[in-house]
Tab-separated table of C-alpha atoms in Angstrom:
chain	number	residue	atom	x	y	z
X	1	UNK	CA	99.571	68.773	48.314
X	2	UNK	CA	99.642	67.541	44.792
X	3	UNK	CA	101.594	64.704	43.437
X	4	UNK	CA	103.587	67.207	41.089
X	5	UNK	CA	105.084	69.157	44.023
X	6	UNK	CA	105.453	66.082	46.363
X	7	UNK	CA	107.988	66.736	49.087
X	8	UNK	CA	108.504	63.885	51.611
X	9	UNK	CA	110.049	66.078	54.079
X	10	UNK	CA	106.900	67.796	54.584
X	11	UNK	CA	104.994	64.806	55.964
X	12	UNK	CA	105.075	63.787	59.499
X	13	UNK	CA	107.186	60.862	60.736
X	14	UNK	CA	105.318	60.909	63.977
X	15	UNK	CA	101.819	60.882	65.312
X	16	UNK	CA	99.674	63.771	65.796
X	17	UNK	CA	100.185	65.932	68.806
X	18	UNK	CA	96.389	64.952	70.227
X	19	UNK	CA	97.060	61.010	69.813
X	20	UNK	CA	97.794	59.572	72.916
X	21	UNK	CA	99.595	56.186	72.813
X	22	UNK	CA	97.715	54.206	75.557
X	23	UNK	CA	94.184	54.900	73.862
X	24	UNK	CA	95.752	54.314	70.735
X	25	UNK	CA	97.228	50.846	71.564
X	26	UNK	CA	93.978	49.629	73.078
X	27	UNK	CA	92.066	50.897	69.787
X	28	UNK	CA	94.407	48.855	67.509
X	29	UNK	CA	93.636	45.927	69.671
X	30	UNK	CA	90.124	46.362	69.133
X	31	UNK	CA	90.837	46.662	65.284
X	32	UNK	CA	92.896	43.461	65.390
X	33	UNK	CA	89.756	41.768	66.673
X	34	UNK	CA	87.489	43.138	63.634
X	35	UNK	CA	90.352	42.225	61.193
X	36	UNK	CA	90.216	38.604	62.374
X	37	UNK	CA	86.393	38.492	61.539
X	38	UNK	CA	86.868	40.441	58.674
X	39	UNK	CA	89.688	38.025	57.260
X	40	UNK	CA	87.106	34.972	57.769
X	41	UNK	CA	84.573	36.367	55.537
X	42	UNK	CA	87.111	37.069	53.041
X	43	UNK	CA	88.414	33.645	53.148
X	44	UNK	CA	84.611	32.120	53.028
X	45	UNK	CA	83.511	34.640	50.649
X	46	UNK	CA	86.348	33.201	48.006
X	47	UNK	CA	85.590	35.815	45.313
X	48	UNK	CA	88.133	38.818	46.026
X	49	UNK	CA	91.661	39.077	47.646
X	50	UNK	CA	93.865	41.671	48.828
X	51	UNK	CA	97.420	42.528	48.658
X	52	UNK	CA	99.284	44.524	50.941
X	53	UNK	CA	102.496	46.305	49.628
X	54	UNK	CA	105.049	47.354	52.341
X	55	UNK	CA	107.843	49.591	51.364
X	56	UNK	CA	110.287	51.802	53.771
X	57	UNK	CA	113.730	52.567	53.930
X	58	UNK	CA	116.004	50.409	55.674
X	59	UNK	CA	115.390	50.179	59.486
X	60	UNK	CA	111.752	51.706	58.986
X	61	UNK	CA	110.205	48.220	60.905
X	62	UNK	CA	108.576	46.403	58.245
X	63	UNK	CA	109.173	43.157	59.811
X	64	UNK	CA	107.936	44.741	63.259
X	65	UNK	CA	104.914	45.937	61.559
X	66	UNK	CA	103.883	42.523	59.880
X	67	UNK	CA	104.205	40.826	63.407
X	68	UNK	CA	102.376	43.656	64.964
X	69	UNK	CA	99.145	43.753	62.611
X	70	UNK	CA	99.027	40.158	61.400
X	71	UNK	CA	99.696	37.942	64.601
X	72	UNK	CA	96.187	37.268	65.646
X	73	UNK	CA	95.009	36.337	62.338
X	74	UNK	CA	94.286	32.782	60.958
X	75	UNK	CA	97.584	31.877	59.125
X	76	UNK	CA	95.561	30.021	56.683
X	77	UNK	CA	94.273	33.039	55.018
X	78	UNK	CA	97.562	35.233	55.061
X	79	UNK	CA	100.751	34.625	53.305
X	80	UNK	CA	103.987	36.878	53.765
X	81	UNK	CA	106.336	36.941	50.989
X	82	UNK	CA	109.740	38.791	51.331
X	83	UNK	CA	111.615	39.680	48.104
X	84	UNK	CA	115.183	39.470	48.110
X	85	UNK	CA	117.656	40.609	45.782
X	86	UNK	CA	116.586	38.684	42.507
X	87	UNK	CA	118.187	35.116	41.665
X	88	UNK	CA	120.078	34.611	38.311
X	89	UNK	CA	116.750	32.652	37.324
X	90	UNK	CA	114.405	35.627	38.190
X	91	UNK	CA	116.628	38.001	36.324
X	92	UNK	CA	116.290	36.023	33.222
X	93	UNK	CA	112.833	37.222	33.116
X	94	UNK	CA	111.080	40.880	33.049
X	95	UNK	CA	110.997	42.491	36.394
X	96	UNK	CA	107.375	41.599	37.396
X	97	UNK	CA	107.819	37.734	36.548
X	98	UNK	CA	108.581	36.496	40.042
X	99	UNK	CA	106.361	39.219	41.291
X	100	UNK	CA	103.239	38.142	39.696
X	101	UNK	CA	103.825	34.533	40.791
X	102	UNK	CA	103.251	35.852	44.268
X	103	UNK	CA	99.972	37.827	43.920
X	104	UNK	CA	97.085	36.393	46.252
X	105	UNK	CA	94.620	33.700	45.264
X	106	UNK	CA	90.827	34.615	45.823
X	107	UNK	CA	89.994	34.716	49.443
X	108	UNK	CA	93.592	35.380	50.579
X	109	UNK	CA	95.515	38.138	52.191
X	110	UNK	CA	99.184	38.518	50.773
X	111	UNK	CA	101.609	40.626	52.318
X	112	UNK	CA	104.594	42.186	50.016
X	113	UNK	CA	107.613	42.646	52.168
X	114	UNK	CA	109.225	44.783	49.609
X	115	UNK	CA	107.962	44.401	46.194
X	116	UNK	CA	108.074	45.189	42.597
X	117	UNK	CA	108.994	48.900	43.625
X	118	UNK	CA	112.564	47.677	44.826
X	119	UNK	CA	112.970	47.454	41.177
X	120	UNK	CA	112.620	51.361	40.801
X	121	UNK	CA	114.377	52.312	43.869
X	122	UNK	CA	117.500	50.611	44.704
X	123	UNK	CA	117.947	49.889	41.150
X	124	UNK	CA	117.970	53.868	40.646
X	125	UNK	CA	119.981	54.671	43.782
X	126	UNK	CA	122.756	52.187	42.734
X	127	UNK	CA	122.279	53.495	39.053
X	128	UNK	CA	121.451	50.134	37.540
X	129	UNK	CA	118.651	51.583	35.374
X	130	UNK	CA	118.187	54.926	33.480
X	131	UNK	CA	115.480	57.537	33.933
X	132	UNK	CA	113.932	56.321	30.748
X	133	UNK	CA	113.710	52.677	32.077
X	134	UNK	CA	112.151	53.979	35.177
X	135	UNK	CA	109.405	55.643	33.416
X	136	UNK	CA	108.764	52.151	31.461
X	137	UNK	CA	108.673	50.507	34.794
X	138	UNK	CA	106.268	52.870	36.418
X	139	UNK	CA	103.831	52.653	33.484
X	140	UNK	CA	104.401	48.529	33.638
X	141	UNK	CA	103.572	48.830	37.348
X	142	UNK	CA	100.706	51.020	37.063
X	143	UNK	CA	99.252	48.593	34.327
X	144	UNK	CA	100.100	45.427	36.382
X	145	UNK	CA	98.194	46.744	39.606
X	146	UNK	CA	95.094	47.735	37.458
X	147	UNK	CA	95.263	44.131	36.183
X	148	UNK	CA	95.015	42.961	39.569
X	149	UNK	CA	92.411	45.392	40.598
X	150	UNK	CA	90.245	44.241	37.737
X	151	UNK	CA	90.348	40.646	38.978
X	152	UNK	CA	89.104	41.477	42.484
X	153	UNK	CA	92.157	42.118	44.434
X	154	UNK	CA	92.354	45.217	46.688
X	155	UNK	CA	95.732	46.556	46.705
X	156	UNK	CA	96.898	48.606	49.628
X	157	UNK	CA	100.544	50.172	49.499
X	158	UNK	CA	102.008	51.355	52.448
X	159	UNK	CA	105.335	53.713	52.943
X	160	UNK	CA	106.836	53.411	56.378
X	161	UNK	CA	108.098	57.082	56.614
X	162	UNK	CA	111.053	57.222	59.089
X	163	UNK	CA	112.987	60.505	59.532
X	164	UNK	CA	116.775	60.250	58.585
X	165	UNK	CA	117.634	60.933	62.459
X	166	UNK	CA	115.517	57.945	63.405
X	167	UNK	CA	116.840	55.780	60.733
X	168	UNK	CA	120.467	56.624	61.842
X	169	UNK	CA	119.744	55.763	65.485
X	170	UNK	CA	118.052	52.326	64.488
X	171	UNK	CA	121.011	51.521	62.494
X	172	UNK	CA	123.131	52.255	65.185
X	173	UNK	CA	121.420	50.191	67.828
X	174	UNK	CA	122.086	47.201	65.355
X	175	UNK	CA	125.695	47.482	66.527
X	176	UNK	CA	125.228	48.431	70.309
X	177	UNK	CA	122.014	46.398	71.018
X	178	UNK	CA	122.627	42.767	71.364
X	179	UNK	CA	119.239	41.648	71.085
X	180	UNK	CA	119.416	43.676	67.456
X	181	UNK	CA	123.007	42.889	66.349
X	182	UNK	CA	121.629	39.844	64.149
X	183	UNK	CA	120.104	42.103	62.038
X	184	UNK	CA	123.255	44.232	61.221
X	185	UNK	CA	124.669	43.704	57.803
X	186	UNK	CA	127.974	45.125	56.174
X	187	UNK	CA	126.700	48.097	54.531
X	188	UNK	CA	124.660	49.569	57.264
X	189	UNK	CA	126.573	52.471	57.697
X	190	UNK	CA	126.602	53.464	53.967
X	191	UNK	CA	122.686	53.130	54.122
X	192	UNK	CA	122.498	55.555	57.005
X	193	UNK	CA	123.951	58.208	54.487
X	194	UNK	CA	121.469	56.992	51.828
X	195	UNK	CA	118.586	58.649	53.052
X	196	UNK	CA	118.350	61.766	50.748
X	197	UNK	CA	119.083	59.498	47.872
X	198	UNK	CA	116.202	57.009	48.512
X	199	UNK	CA	113.953	59.925	49.467
X	200	UNK	CA	114.449	61.192	45.748
X	201	UNK	CA	113.598	57.715	44.310
X	202	UNK	CA	110.689	57.119	46.538
X	203	UNK	CA	109.054	60.864	46.041
X	204	UNK	CA	109.315	59.838	41.962
X	205	UNK	CA	107.331	56.509	42.997
X	206	UNK	CA	104.567	58.597	44.751
X	207	UNK	CA	104.417	61.270	41.655
X	208	UNK	CA	103.983	58.090	38.955
X	209	UNK	CA	102.544	55.443	40.737
X	210	UNK	CA	100.015	56.726	42.810
X	211	UNK	CA	96.614	56.917	40.701
X	212	UNK	CA	93.384	57.509	42.530
X	213	UNK	CA	92.449	54.064	42.075
X	214	UNK	CA	95.708	52.949	43.731
X	215	UNK	CA	97.107	55.334	46.086
X	216	UNK	CA	100.146	55.397	48.518
X	217	UNK	CA	99.413	55.541	52.229
X	218	UNK	CA	102.554	57.390	53.889
X	219	UNK	CA	102.514	56.200	57.216
X	220	UNK	CA	104.289	58.239	60.097
X	221	UNK	CA	106.733	55.309	61.176
X	222	UNK	CA	109.232	56.955	63.865
X	223	UNK	CA	107.059	55.365	66.530
X	224	UNK	CA	106.135	51.377	66.171
X	225	UNK	CA	102.404	51.843	68.032
X	226	UNK	CA	101.415	54.657	65.552
X	227	UNK	CA	102.694	52.792	62.564
X	228	UNK	CA	100.653	49.617	63.415
X	229	UNK	CA	97.757	51.667	64.173
X	230	UNK	CA	97.436	53.473	60.828
X	231	UNK	CA	98.007	50.141	58.884
X	232	UNK	CA	95.719	48.135	60.772
X	233	UNK	CA	92.961	50.806	60.502
X	234	UNK	CA	93.443	51.351	56.901
X	235	UNK	CA	93.230	47.367	56.326
X	236	UNK	CA	90.132	47.504	58.356
X	237	UNK	CA	88.509	50.122	56.658
X	238	UNK	CA	89.083	48.700	53.305
X	239	UNK	CA	87.884	45.504	54.206
X	240	UNK	CA	84.635	46.778	55.333
X	241	UNK	CA	84.298	48.818	52.595
X	242	UNK	CA	84.626	45.340	50.363
X	243	UNK	CA	81.198	44.539	52.322
X	244	UNK	CA	82.203	40.878	52.388
X	245	UNK	CA	79.535	38.265	53.106
X	246	UNK	CA	79.540	34.824	53.924
X	247	UNK	CA	78.304	32.748	51.194
X	248	UNK	CA	74.613	31.027	51.640
X	249	UNK	CA	75.061	27.762	52.943
X	250	UNK	CA	75.470	24.522	50.603
X	251	UNK	CA	73.198	22.557	53.157
X	252	UNK	CA	69.535	22.612	52.777
X	253	UNK	CA	67.950	23.696	56.176
X	254	UNK	CA	65.295	21.258	57.582
X	255	UNK	CA	62.396	23.302	56.802
X	256	UNK	CA	63.154	23.960	53.260
X	257	UNK	CA	63.438	20.238	51.997
T	1	UNK	CA	92.504	46.994	4.751
T	2	UNK	CA	92.851	48.866	7.720
T	3	UNK	CA	92.359	46.991	11.282
T	4	UNK	CA	88.899	48.825	11.952
T	5	UNK	CA	87.178	47.232	8.765
T	6	UNK	CA	89.047	44.040	9.404
T	7	UNK	CA	87.345	41.063	7.519
T	8	UNK	CA	88.813	37.489	8.079
T	9	UNK	CA	86.810	36.024	5.120
T	10	UNK	CA	88.689	38.731	2.643
T	11	UNK	CA	92.318	36.932	3.544
T	12	UNK	CA	93.455	33.818	1.715
T	13	UNK	CA	93.376	30.334	3.616
T	14	UNK	CA	95.675	28.942	0.901
T	15	UNK	CA	98.955	29.621	-0.891
T	16	UNK	CA	99.331	32.140	-3.713
T	17	UNK	CA	98.554	30.834	-7.146
T	18	UNK	CA	102.409	31.118	-8.464
T	19	UNK	CA	103.649	29.262	-5.300
T	20	UNK	CA	104.864	25.436	-6.263
T	21	UNK	CA	104.787	23.205	-3.374
T	22	UNK	CA	107.947	21.345	-4.008
T	23	UNK	CA	109.988	24.389	-4.303
T	24	UNK	CA	108.488	25.795	-1.350
T	25	UNK	CA	109.179	22.749	0.560
T	26	UNK	CA	112.641	22.815	-0.433
T	27	UNK	CA	113.065	26.304	0.846
T	28	UNK	CA	111.583	25.635	4.235
T	29	UNK	CA	113.981	22.928	4.483
T	30	UNK	CA	116.905	25.346	3.980
T	31	UNK	CA	115.110	27.655	6.427
T	32	UNK	CA	115.078	25.327	9.138
T	33	UNK	CA	118.683	24.698	8.917
T	34	UNK	CA	119.326	28.571	9.273
T	35	UNK	CA	116.929	28.528	12.354
T	36	UNK	CA	119.221	25.833	14.007
T	37	UNK	CA	122.084	28.089	14.044
T	38	UNK	CA	120.015	31.433	14.625
T	39	UNK	CA	118.604	29.406	17.976
T	40	UNK	CA	122.217	28.553	18.863
T	41	UNK	CA	123.185	32.077	18.730
T	42	UNK	CA	120.167	33.236	20.796
T	43	UNK	CA	121.015	30.766	23.345
T	44	UNK	CA	124.832	31.756	23.397
T	45	UNK	CA	123.934	35.347	23.493
T	46	UNK	CA	121.556	35.099	26.745
T	47	UNK	CA	120.484	38.352	26.645
T	48	UNK	CA	116.935	38.105	24.586
T	49	UNK	CA	114.272	35.827	23.830
T	50	UNK	CA	111.397	34.907	21.546
T	51	UNK	CA	107.667	34.217	22.442
T	52	UNK	CA	105.882	32.461	19.695
T	53	UNK	CA	101.741	32.679	20.178
T	54	UNK	CA	99.928	30.123	18.096
T	55	UNK	CA	96.423	30.496	17.660
T	56	UNK	CA	93.681	29.092	15.342
T	57	UNK	CA	90.379	27.474	15.599
T	58	UNK	CA	89.939	23.737	15.971
T	59	UNK	CA	91.746	21.429	13.552
T	60	UNK	CA	93.736	24.367	12.209
T	61	UNK	CA	97.007	22.456	12.658
T	62	UNK	CA	99.035	23.911	15.743
T	63	UNK	CA	100.281	20.872	16.752
T	64	UNK	CA	101.226	19.628	13.280
T	65	UNK	CA	102.919	22.715	12.572
T	66	UNK	CA	104.866	22.893	15.925
T	67	UNK	CA	106.379	19.495	14.674
T	68	UNK	CA	107.123	20.985	11.339
T	69	UNK	CA	108.949	23.963	12.332
T	70	UNK	CA	110.760	23.103	15.371
T	71	UNK	CA	111.704	19.148	14.978
T	72	UNK	CA	115.112	20.032	14.135
T	73	UNK	CA	115.966	22.675	16.666
T	74	UNK	CA	117.997	21.722	19.952
T	75	UNK	CA	115.237	20.986	22.544
T	76	UNK	CA	117.269	22.478	25.436
T	77	UNK	CA	116.647	25.936	23.616
T	78	UNK	CA	112.838	25.468	22.736
T	79	UNK	CA	110.118	24.996	25.421
T	80	UNK	CA	106.289	24.422	23.972
T	81	UNK	CA	103.450	24.979	26.530
T	82	UNK	CA	100.128	23.946	25.540
T	83	UNK	CA	97.349	25.810	27.715
T	84	UNK	CA	94.291	24.007	28.515
T	85	UNK	CA	91.208	24.756	30.483
T	86	UNK	CA	92.306	26.475	33.247
T	87	UNK	CA	92.483	24.768	36.528
T	88	UNK	CA	90.724	25.843	39.864
T	89	UNK	CA	93.977	27.060	41.280
T	90	UNK	CA	94.943	29.104	38.072
T	91	UNK	CA	91.200	30.537	38.231
T	92	UNK	CA	91.621	32.030	41.527
T	93	UNK	CA	93.954	34.410	39.998
T	94	UNK	CA	93.999	37.230	37.069
T	95	UNK	CA	93.943	35.671	33.533
T	96	UNK	CA	97.686	36.577	32.963
T	97	UNK	CA	98.981	34.779	36.168
T	98	UNK	CA	99.609	31.363	34.441
T	99	UNK	CA	100.841	32.906	31.409
T	100	UNK	CA	103.328	35.066	32.981
T	101	UNK	CA	104.658	31.991	34.650
T	102	UNK	CA	105.322	30.498	31.167
T	103	UNK	CA	107.303	33.158	29.447
T	104	UNK	CA	110.568	32.650	28.018
T	105	UNK	CA	113.923	33.153	30.124
T	106	UNK	CA	116.717	34.849	28.508
T	107	UNK	CA	118.257	32.802	25.502
T	108	UNK	CA	115.241	30.888	25.034
T	109	UNK	CA	112.487	30.243	22.354
T	110	UNK	CA	109.003	29.381	24.053
T	111	UNK	CA	106.005	28.398	21.954
T	112	UNK	CA	102.887	29.014	23.417
T	113	UNK	CA	100.092	26.348	21.838
T	114	UNK	CA	96.904	28.585	22.915
T	115	UNK	CA	97.533	31.274	25.054
T	116	UNK	CA	96.012	34.484	26.740
T	117	UNK	CA	94.172	34.671	23.925
T	118	UNK	CA	91.840	32.064	24.639
T	119	UNK	CA	90.732	34.330	27.516
T	120	UNK	CA	89.095	36.826	24.862
T	121	UNK	CA	87.895	34.138	22.595
T	122	UNK	CA	86.260	30.746	23.644
T	123	UNK	CA	84.918	32.896	26.764
T	124	UNK	CA	83.170	35.237	24.704
T	125	UNK	CA	81.741	32.532	22.227
T	126	UNK	CA	80.686	30.756	25.304
T	127	UNK	CA	79.378	33.981	26.859
T	128	UNK	CA	81.421	33.426	30.040
T	129	UNK	CA	82.790	37.216	29.799
T	130	UNK	CA	80.825	40.518	28.340
T	131	UNK	CA	82.246	43.099	26.174
T	132	UNK	CA	83.516	45.594	28.588
T	133	UNK	CA	85.665	42.760	30.111
T	134	UNK	CA	86.689	41.687	26.825
T	135	UNK	CA	87.946	45.469	26.252
T	136	UNK	CA	89.639	45.282	29.813
T	137	UNK	CA	91.423	42.237	28.542
T	138	UNK	CA	92.379	43.544	25.311
T	139	UNK	CA	94.231	46.400	27.148
T	140	UNK	CA	95.747	43.973	29.731
T	141	UNK	CA	96.954	41.665	26.879
T	142	UNK	CA	98.626	44.947	25.032
T	143	UNK	CA	100.403	46.168	28.268
T	144	UNK	CA	101.563	42.578	29.052
T	145	UNK	CA	103.000	42.066	25.794
T	146	UNK	CA	104.611	45.676	25.716
T	147	UNK	CA	106.300	44.281	29.064
T	148	UNK	CA	107.532	41.354	27.785
T	149	UNK	CA	109.040	43.343	24.629
T	150	UNK	CA	110.609	45.783	27.018
T	151	UNK	CA	112.244	42.987	28.820
T	152	UNK	CA	113.967	41.958	25.478
T	153	UNK	CA	111.283	39.512	24.379
T	154	UNK	CA	110.353	39.328	20.620
T	155	UNK	CA	106.655	38.282	20.315
T	156	UNK	CA	105.603	36.811	17.370
T	157	UNK	CA	101.819	36.129	17.111
T	158	UNK	CA	100.393	33.655	14.461
T	159	UNK	CA	96.648	32.975	13.668
T	160	UNK	CA	96.351	29.862	11.501
T	161	UNK	CA	93.617	30.736	9.039
T	162	UNK	CA	91.641	27.544	8.112
T	163	UNK	CA	88.687	27.891	5.830
T	164	UNK	CA	85.257	27.044	7.322
T	165	UNK	CA	85.155	24.020	4.637
T	166	UNK	CA	88.479	22.861	5.473
T	167	UNK	CA	87.877	22.826	9.143
T	168	UNK	CA	84.813	20.749	8.605
T	169	UNK	CA	86.562	18.240	6.497
T	170	UNK	CA	89.344	17.687	9.222
T	171	UNK	CA	86.881	17.533	11.931
T	172	UNK	CA	84.934	14.716	9.872
T	173	UNK	CA	88.215	13.013	9.496
T	174	UNK	CA	88.688	12.468	12.782
T	175	UNK	CA	85.748	10.420	12.809
T	176	UNK	CA	86.539	8.310	9.767
T	177	UNK	CA	90.232	8.239	9.589
T	178	UNK	CA	91.703	5.373	12.051
T	179	UNK	CA	94.935	7.255	12.483
T	180	UNK	CA	93.154	10.441	13.629
T	181	UNK	CA	90.400	9.144	16.076
T	182	UNK	CA	92.285	9.748	18.872
T	183	UNK	CA	92.060	13.394	18.170
T	184	UNK	CA	88.209	13.116	18.149
T	185	UNK	CA	86.487	14.840	21.241
T	186	UNK	CA	82.868	14.877	22.156
T	187	UNK	CA	81.455	18.361	20.761
T	188	UNK	CA	83.656	18.381	17.530
T	189	UNK	CA	80.551	18.511	15.586
T	190	UNK	CA	79.264	21.476	17.418
T	191	UNK	CA	82.735	23.062	16.785
T	192	UNK	CA	82.443	22.795	13.071
T	193	UNK	CA	79.347	24.814	13.376
T	194	UNK	CA	81.018	27.327	15.239
T	195	UNK	CA	83.499	28.797	12.668
T	196	UNK	CA	81.221	32.049	12.119
T	197	UNK	CA	81.378	32.679	16.033
T	198	UNK	CA	84.853	32.195	16.398
T	199	UNK	CA	85.529	34.410	13.359
T	200	UNK	CA	83.528	37.480	15.194
T	201	UNK	CA	85.676	37.275	18.313
T	202	UNK	CA	89.103	36.501	16.349
T	203	UNK	CA	88.370	39.493	13.985
T	204	UNK	CA	87.948	41.776	17.068
T	205	UNK	CA	91.180	40.329	18.624
T	206	UNK	CA	92.952	41.718	15.394
T	207	UNK	CA	91.307	45.023	15.818
T	208	UNK	CA	92.352	45.431	19.401
T	209	UNK	CA	95.641	43.712	19.957
T	210	UNK	CA	97.753	44.259	16.986
T	211	UNK	CA	99.870	47.336	17.277
T	212	UNK	CA	102.468	48.013	14.975
T	213	UNK	CA	105.204	46.893	17.559
T	214	UNK	CA	103.447	43.426	17.972
T	215	UNK	CA	101.174	42.568	14.840
T	216	UNK	CA	99.377	39.414	14.276
T	217	UNK	CA	100.515	37.187	11.232
T	218	UNK	CA	97.331	35.738	9.698
T	219	UNK	CA	98.865	32.505	7.874
T	220	UNK	CA	96.947	30.951	5.204
T	221	UNK	CA	96.408	27.350	6.804
T	222	UNK	CA	94.576	24.957	4.654
T	223	UNK	CA	97.865	23.613	3.257
T	224	UNK	CA	100.208	22.299	6.075
T	225	UNK	CA	103.375	22.573	3.790
T	226	UNK	CA	102.715	26.365	3.209
T	227	UNK	CA	101.575	27.298	6.799
T	228	UNK	CA	104.877	25.562	8.005
T	229	UNK	CA	106.787	27.756	5.445
T	230	UNK	CA	105.337	30.990	6.345
T	231	UNK	CA	105.819	30.246	10.206
T	232	UNK	CA	109.509	29.311	9.571
T	233	UNK	CA	110.109	32.250	7.051
T	234	UNK	CA	108.636	34.658	9.772
T	235	UNK	CA	110.741	33.300	12.688
T	236	UNK	CA	113.832	33.307	10.765
T	237	UNK	CA	113.399	37.012	9.456
T	238	UNK	CA	112.617	38.122	13.178
T	239	UNK	CA	115.792	36.113	14.547
T	240	UNK	CA	118.311	37.682	11.684
T	241	UNK	CA	116.754	41.270	12.598
T	242	UNK	CA	117.978	40.619	16.172
T	243	UNK	CA	121.529	40.610	14.827
T	244	UNK	CA	122.370	37.916	17.306
T	245	UNK	CA	125.874	37.679	17.995
T	246	UNK	CA	127.720	34.972	19.698
T	247	UNK	CA	129.294	36.522	23.006
T	248	UNK	CA	133.018	37.071	23.151
T	249	UNK	CA	135.239	33.971	24.662
T	250	UNK	CA	135.723	34.042	28.244
T	251	UNK	CA	138.849	32.258	27.872
T	252	UNK	CA	141.901	34.575	27.160
T	253	UNK	CA	143.698	33.610	23.980
T	254	UNK	CA	147.547	32.909	24.270
T	255	UNK	CA	148.686	36.060	22.645
T	256	UNK	CA	146.569	38.191	24.867
T	257	UNK	CA	148.126	36.713	27.957
């Protein structure tokens, strides 16, 4: 499937049939152990960084995913930033101004819970920007991610792909499940009817902002255990590919004196 | 002269022969009065902003220029930021990270005393980056300035063009003139011999980062009064072209009730 005829409804929202839950969960646990060591190397090396961008429709499980994947990792080397509705001060600048401030320093893993992509998603669904402005922003986002990559940041972009049916059920649970009622927000019913509108604007993002050098990963997200597995594995593979090395000791060994 | 065969030594460092100092200084004073009103409109409108980038070799008179042009203007609407050698924390990010944080909010005039261009100037003279990295940075800078312009920021870039002879004399004054000795820094003698090296890298900047939409203004800078005149006039013309309007009152008039 090329990006031009990109169709989100053709992509799975659930694990492949031959994927067994228990074995996969065990594997994810093993991967998390690897992540702990890889993050330690990244931090020690202090030369490069990782930016993880998490996007997904409401109730696609971004918060749960962050907990599942990153809980075991040294919090000194991982920072999570959740982008909310922009403040008045943030709106007084270009849309990447507040984003740029949160990019990772060398040695760090930064997680964006929502990101610059909201500025070409909700803004389009709510008709706050027109198509021409969206095109300008796509280009600006591509340039911005290229800048980060050139400065040594590995950028990993994940779309948590939840089905319309699963989203509707999860939004309903926020009304009926006492443990989830705190998540309920006015407008959740409306959101449940916006799946097709968000599908359209997400597809446009994948068409324009998924260059080979910085592709989107579309993650089947109806099952929490599978989603966590895919993200953890993708992150592990990216860190392994970086060939992270502990730097040489600054302390001279006895025999070197 | 096209940008490809750009030659800084062919451009004047002094005022044209028919330009009279006294008349010009009077005119500059008048322009400054206009700037006061134009800035007030920009601030009131609160929709667009202006970024003034000042570059020039050492002793080209950037600080004096800022004083001469902006002294009369409401300081609430003008901010000056001097970029020094990057800190360790700033160096842990891409080179535009610290720059982006200082871009003007809507309604504001921001002056950069030195700027992102230092990252393709001193870094090249000191051989901290190679030509390929300089090319990548030129492109990143052009993209960055385009982002700002798309967000409603007028970007004005001034190179204060001082002759090799004038620069040498000014650097020597820092040793002999008691009122200027505080400006003297170790290495000033060395800087005086770097004029040709800086000429080369500045010319490369003008070749690569002067698109029609965001050109460099090369300002003859051997005479302080003329330099201030050119910058003030260019800024005034840019503000006039923005067609700034006071927004409608939020208070209803009596007869409108």
